[in-house]
């Protein structure tokens, strides 16, 4: 492997303390699947759930598959302020996505202007 950081690969098993066997993709199928390592790589959790919502920043309507869909720009808990994500109205990972409260706060802001 010329590139020192390619992947991610799934670790099949730990061989001793300084080597791992990985499941190779088709592109690297001719390579030997055991690699030396000084420290195990960080574990990357692959999940679809975006995590708990801290605050709704903005809202928009988009047309998806011929239907209008409302999305909310949210800030996730335990993330930096620049990590915003658009979530569909029905995608409530933890139940803290409160679109009614958000829309009500926008109405009161507009009435005070």
PDB file of C-alpha atoms in Angstrom:
ATOM      1  CA  UNK A   1       0.000   0.000   0.000  1.00  0.00           C
ATOM      2  CA  UNK A   2       1.607   3.185  -1.129  1.00  0.00           C
ATOM      3  CA  UNK A   3      -0.836   5.453   0.640  1.00  0.00           C
ATOM      4  CA  UNK A   4      -0.267   5.345   4.359  1.00  0.00           C
ATOM      5  CA  UNK A   5      -3.894   6.139   5.205  1.00  0.00           C
ATOM      6  CA  UNK A   6      -6.486   4.381   3.075  1.00  0.00           C
ATOM      7  CA  UNK A   7      -9.680   2.788   4.204  1.00  0.00           C
ATOM      8  CA  UNK A   8     -11.533   2.532   6.502  1.00  0.00           C
ATOM      9  CA  UNK A   9     -11.238  -1.220   6.759  1.00  0.00           C
ATOM     10  CA  UNK A  10     -13.070  -3.471   9.174  1.00  0.00           C
ATOM     11  CA  UNK A  11     -10.749  -5.089  11.701  1.00  0.00           C
ATOM     12  CA  UNK A  12     -11.420  -8.813  11.795  1.00  0.00           C
ATOM     13  CA  UNK A  13      -9.113  -9.679  14.667  1.00  0.00           C
ATOM     14  CA  UNK A  14      -6.194  -8.428  16.707  1.00  0.00           C
ATOM     15  CA  UNK A  15      -3.058 -10.510  16.151  1.00  0.00           C
ATOM     16  CA  UNK A  16      -0.759 -10.144  19.132  1.00  0.00           C
ATOM     17  CA  UNK A  17      -0.337  -6.592  20.376  1.00  0.00           C
ATOM     18  CA  UNK A  18       1.181  -5.083  17.269  1.00  0.00           C
ATOM     19  CA  UNK A  19      -0.742  -6.417  14.253  1.00  0.00           C
ATOM     20  CA  UNK A  20      -4.312  -6.522  12.999  1.00  0.00           C
ATOM     21  CA  UNK A  21      -6.084  -8.522  10.321  1.00  0.00           C
ATOM     22  CA  UNK A  22      -8.480  -6.436   8.253  1.00  0.00           C
ATOM     23  CA  UNK A  23     -11.216  -7.206   5.744  1.00  0.00           C
ATOM     24  CA  UNK A  24      -9.892  -5.876   2.449  1.00  0.00           C
ATOM     25  CA  UNK A  25     -12.066  -4.257  -0.203  1.00  0.00           C
ATOM     26  CA  UNK A  26     -12.063  -5.572  -3.776  1.00  0.00           C
ATOM     27  CA  UNK A  27      -9.591  -2.866  -4.787  1.00  0.00           C
ATOM     28  CA  UNK A  28      -6.976  -4.228  -2.358  1.00  0.00           C
ATOM     29  CA  UNK A  29      -7.870  -7.932  -2.576  1.00  0.00           C
ATOM     30  CA  UNK A  30      -4.356  -8.934  -3.719  1.00  0.00           C
ATOM     31  CA  UNK A  31      -2.722  -7.366  -0.655  1.00  0.00           C
ATOM     32  CA  UNK A  32      -1.978  -9.330   2.484  1.00  0.00           C
ATOM     33  CA  UNK A  33      -4.693  -8.595   5.079  1.00  0.00           C
ATOM     34  CA  UNK A  34      -2.391  -8.440   8.147  1.00  0.00           C
ATOM     35  CA  UNK A  35      -0.784  -5.102   8.977  1.00  0.00           C
ATOM     36  CA  UNK A  36       1.594  -4.032  11.722  1.00  0.00           C
ATOM     37  CA  UNK A  37       0.391  -1.297  13.977  1.00  0.00           C
ATOM     38  CA  UNK A  38       2.007   0.563  16.842  1.00  0.00           C
ATOM     39  CA  UNK A  39      -1.281   1.699  18.300  1.00  0.00           C
ATOM     40  CA  UNK A  40      -4.708   0.463  17.310  1.00  0.00           C
ATOM     41  CA  UNK A  41      -6.597   2.916  15.115  1.00  0.00           C
ATOM     42  CA  UNK A  42      -9.433   4.935  16.596  1.00  0.00           C
ATOM     43  CA  UNK A  43     -12.770   3.170  16.575  1.00  0.00           C
ATOM     44  CA  UNK A  44     -15.192   4.800  14.192  1.00  0.00           C
ATOM     45  CA  UNK A  45     -18.839   4.156  14.962  1.00  0.00           C
ATOM     46  CA  UNK A  46     -20.872   3.961  11.779  1.00  0.00           C
ATOM     47  CA  UNK A  47     -24.403   4.963  12.606  1.00  0.00           C
ATOM     48  CA  UNK A  48     -27.201   6.794  10.894  1.00  0.00           C
ATOM     49  CA  UNK A  49     -28.432   8.540  14.008  1.00  0.00           C
ATOM     50  CA  UNK A  50     -27.151  12.128  14.087  1.00  0.00           C
ATOM     51  CA  UNK A  51     -27.274  12.361  17.888  1.00  0.00           C
ATOM     52  CA  UNK A  52     -29.243  14.533  20.300  1.00  0.00           C
ATOM     53  CA  UNK A  53     -30.481  17.906  19.065  1.00  0.00           C
ATOM     54  CA  UNK A  54     -29.492  20.941  21.112  1.00  0.00           C
ATOM     55  CA  UNK A  55     -31.220  23.724  19.174  1.00  0.00           C
ATOM     56  CA  UNK A  56     -33.119  24.375  15.949  1.00  0.00           C
ATOM     57  CA  UNK A  57     -31.422  27.169  13.993  1.00  0.00           C
ATOM     58  CA  UNK A  58     -33.536  27.504  10.842  1.00  0.00           C
ATOM     59  CA  UNK A  59     -36.215  25.798   8.741  1.00  0.00           C
ATOM     60  CA  UNK A  60     -36.863  25.264   5.055  1.00  0.00           C
ATOM     61  CA  UNK A  61     -39.251  23.448   2.734  1.00  0.00           C
ATOM     62  CA  UNK A  62     -37.870  21.296  -0.051  1.00  0.00           C
ATOM     63  CA  UNK A  63     -39.538  19.203  -2.728  1.00  0.00           C
ATOM     64  CA  UNK A  64     -38.456  15.571  -2.520  1.00  0.00           C
ATOM     65  CA  UNK A  65     -39.939  12.899  -4.802  1.00  0.00           C
ATOM     66  CA  UNK A  66     -42.783  15.226  -5.747  1.00  0.00           C
ATOM     67  CA  UNK A  67     -43.753  15.988  -2.135  1.00  0.00           C
ATOM     68  CA  UNK A  68     -43.046  19.020   0.025  1.00  0.00           C
ATOM     69  CA  UNK A  69     -40.913  18.212   3.025  1.00  0.00           C
ATOM     70  CA  UNK A  70     -39.942  20.469   5.907  1.00  0.00           C
ATOM     71  CA  UNK A  71     -36.357  20.319   7.148  1.00  0.00           C
ATOM     72  CA  UNK A  72     -34.726  21.903  10.167  1.00  0.00           C
ATOM     73  CA  UNK A  73     -31.172  23.133  10.482  1.00  0.00           C
ATOM     74  CA  UNK A  74     -30.124  21.891  13.915  1.00  0.00           C
ATOM     75  CA  UNK A  75     -27.149  22.152  16.191  1.00  0.00           C
ATOM     76  CA  UNK A  76     -26.293  18.824  17.766  1.00  0.00           C
ATOM     77  CA  UNK A  77     -25.426  18.415  21.425  1.00  0.00           C
ATOM     78  CA  UNK A  78     -21.703  17.925  22.196  1.00  0.00           C
ATOM     79  CA  UNK A  79     -20.697  19.427  18.814  1.00  0.00           C
ATOM     80  CA  UNK A  80     -18.980  22.688  17.965  1.00  0.00           C
ATOM     81  CA  UNK A  81     -21.073  25.626  16.815  1.00  0.00           C
ATOM     82  CA  UNK A  82     -20.062  25.189  13.173  1.00  0.00           C
ATOM     83  CA  UNK A  83     -21.427  21.617  12.984  1.00  0.00           C
ATOM     84  CA  UNK A  84     -24.987  22.162  11.781  1.00  0.00           C
ATOM     85  CA  UNK A  85     -27.078  19.508  10.050  1.00  0.00           C
ATOM     86  CA  UNK A  86     -30.330  19.569   8.072  1.00  0.00           C
ATOM     87  CA  UNK A  87     -32.789  17.014   9.464  1.00  0.00           C
ATOM     88  CA  UNK A  88     -36.178  16.049   8.074  1.00  0.00           C
ATOM     89  CA  UNK A  89     -39.164  16.864  10.262  1.00  0.00           C
ATOM     90  CA  UNK A  90     -39.877  13.174  10.837  1.00  0.00           C
ATOM     91  CA  UNK A  91     -36.225  12.412  11.739  1.00  0.00           C
ATOM     92  CA  UNK A  92     -36.281  12.914  15.478  1.00  0.00           C
ATOM     93  CA  UNK A  93     -33.334  10.961  16.858  1.00  0.00           C
ATOM     94  CA  UNK A  94     -34.043  11.730  20.491  1.00  0.00           C
ATOM     95  CA  UNK A  95     -37.413  13.433  20.486  1.00  0.00           C
ATOM     96  CA  UNK A  96     -35.861  16.845  21.211  1.00  0.00           C
ATOM     97  CA  UNK A  97     -36.633  18.274  17.790  1.00  0.00           C
ATOM     98  CA  UNK A  98     -39.495  20.607  18.718  1.00  0.00           C
ATOM     99  CA  UNK A  99     -40.705  22.203  15.474  1.00  0.00           C
ATOM    100  CA  UNK A 100     -43.803  23.738  17.081  1.00  0.00           C
ATOM    101  CA  UNK A 101     -41.723  25.536  19.686  1.00  0.00           C
ATOM    102  CA  UNK A 102     -39.324  26.736  16.959  1.00  0.00           C
ATOM    103  CA  UNK A 103     -42.134  28.052  14.731  1.00  0.00           C
ATOM    104  CA  UNK A 104     -43.796  29.747  17.707  1.00  0.00           C
ATOM    105  CA  UNK A 105     -40.544  31.490  18.642  1.00  0.00           C
ATOM    106  CA  UNK A 106     -40.186  32.734  15.042  1.00  0.00           C
ATOM    107  CA  UNK A 107     -43.734  34.141  15.123  1.00  0.00           C
ATOM    108  CA  UNK A 108     -43.059  36.041  18.354  1.00  0.00           C
ATOM    109  CA  UNK A 109     -39.806  37.431  16.919  1.00  0.00           C
ATOM    110  CA  UNK A 110     -41.668  38.722  13.856  1.00  0.00           C
ATOM    111  CA  UNK A 111     -44.416  40.326  15.949  1.00  0.00           C
ATOM    112  CA  UNK A 112     -41.840  42.269  18.017  1.00  0.00           C
ATOM    113  CA  UNK A 113     -40.165  43.752  14.938  1.00  0.00           C
TER     114      UNK A 113
END
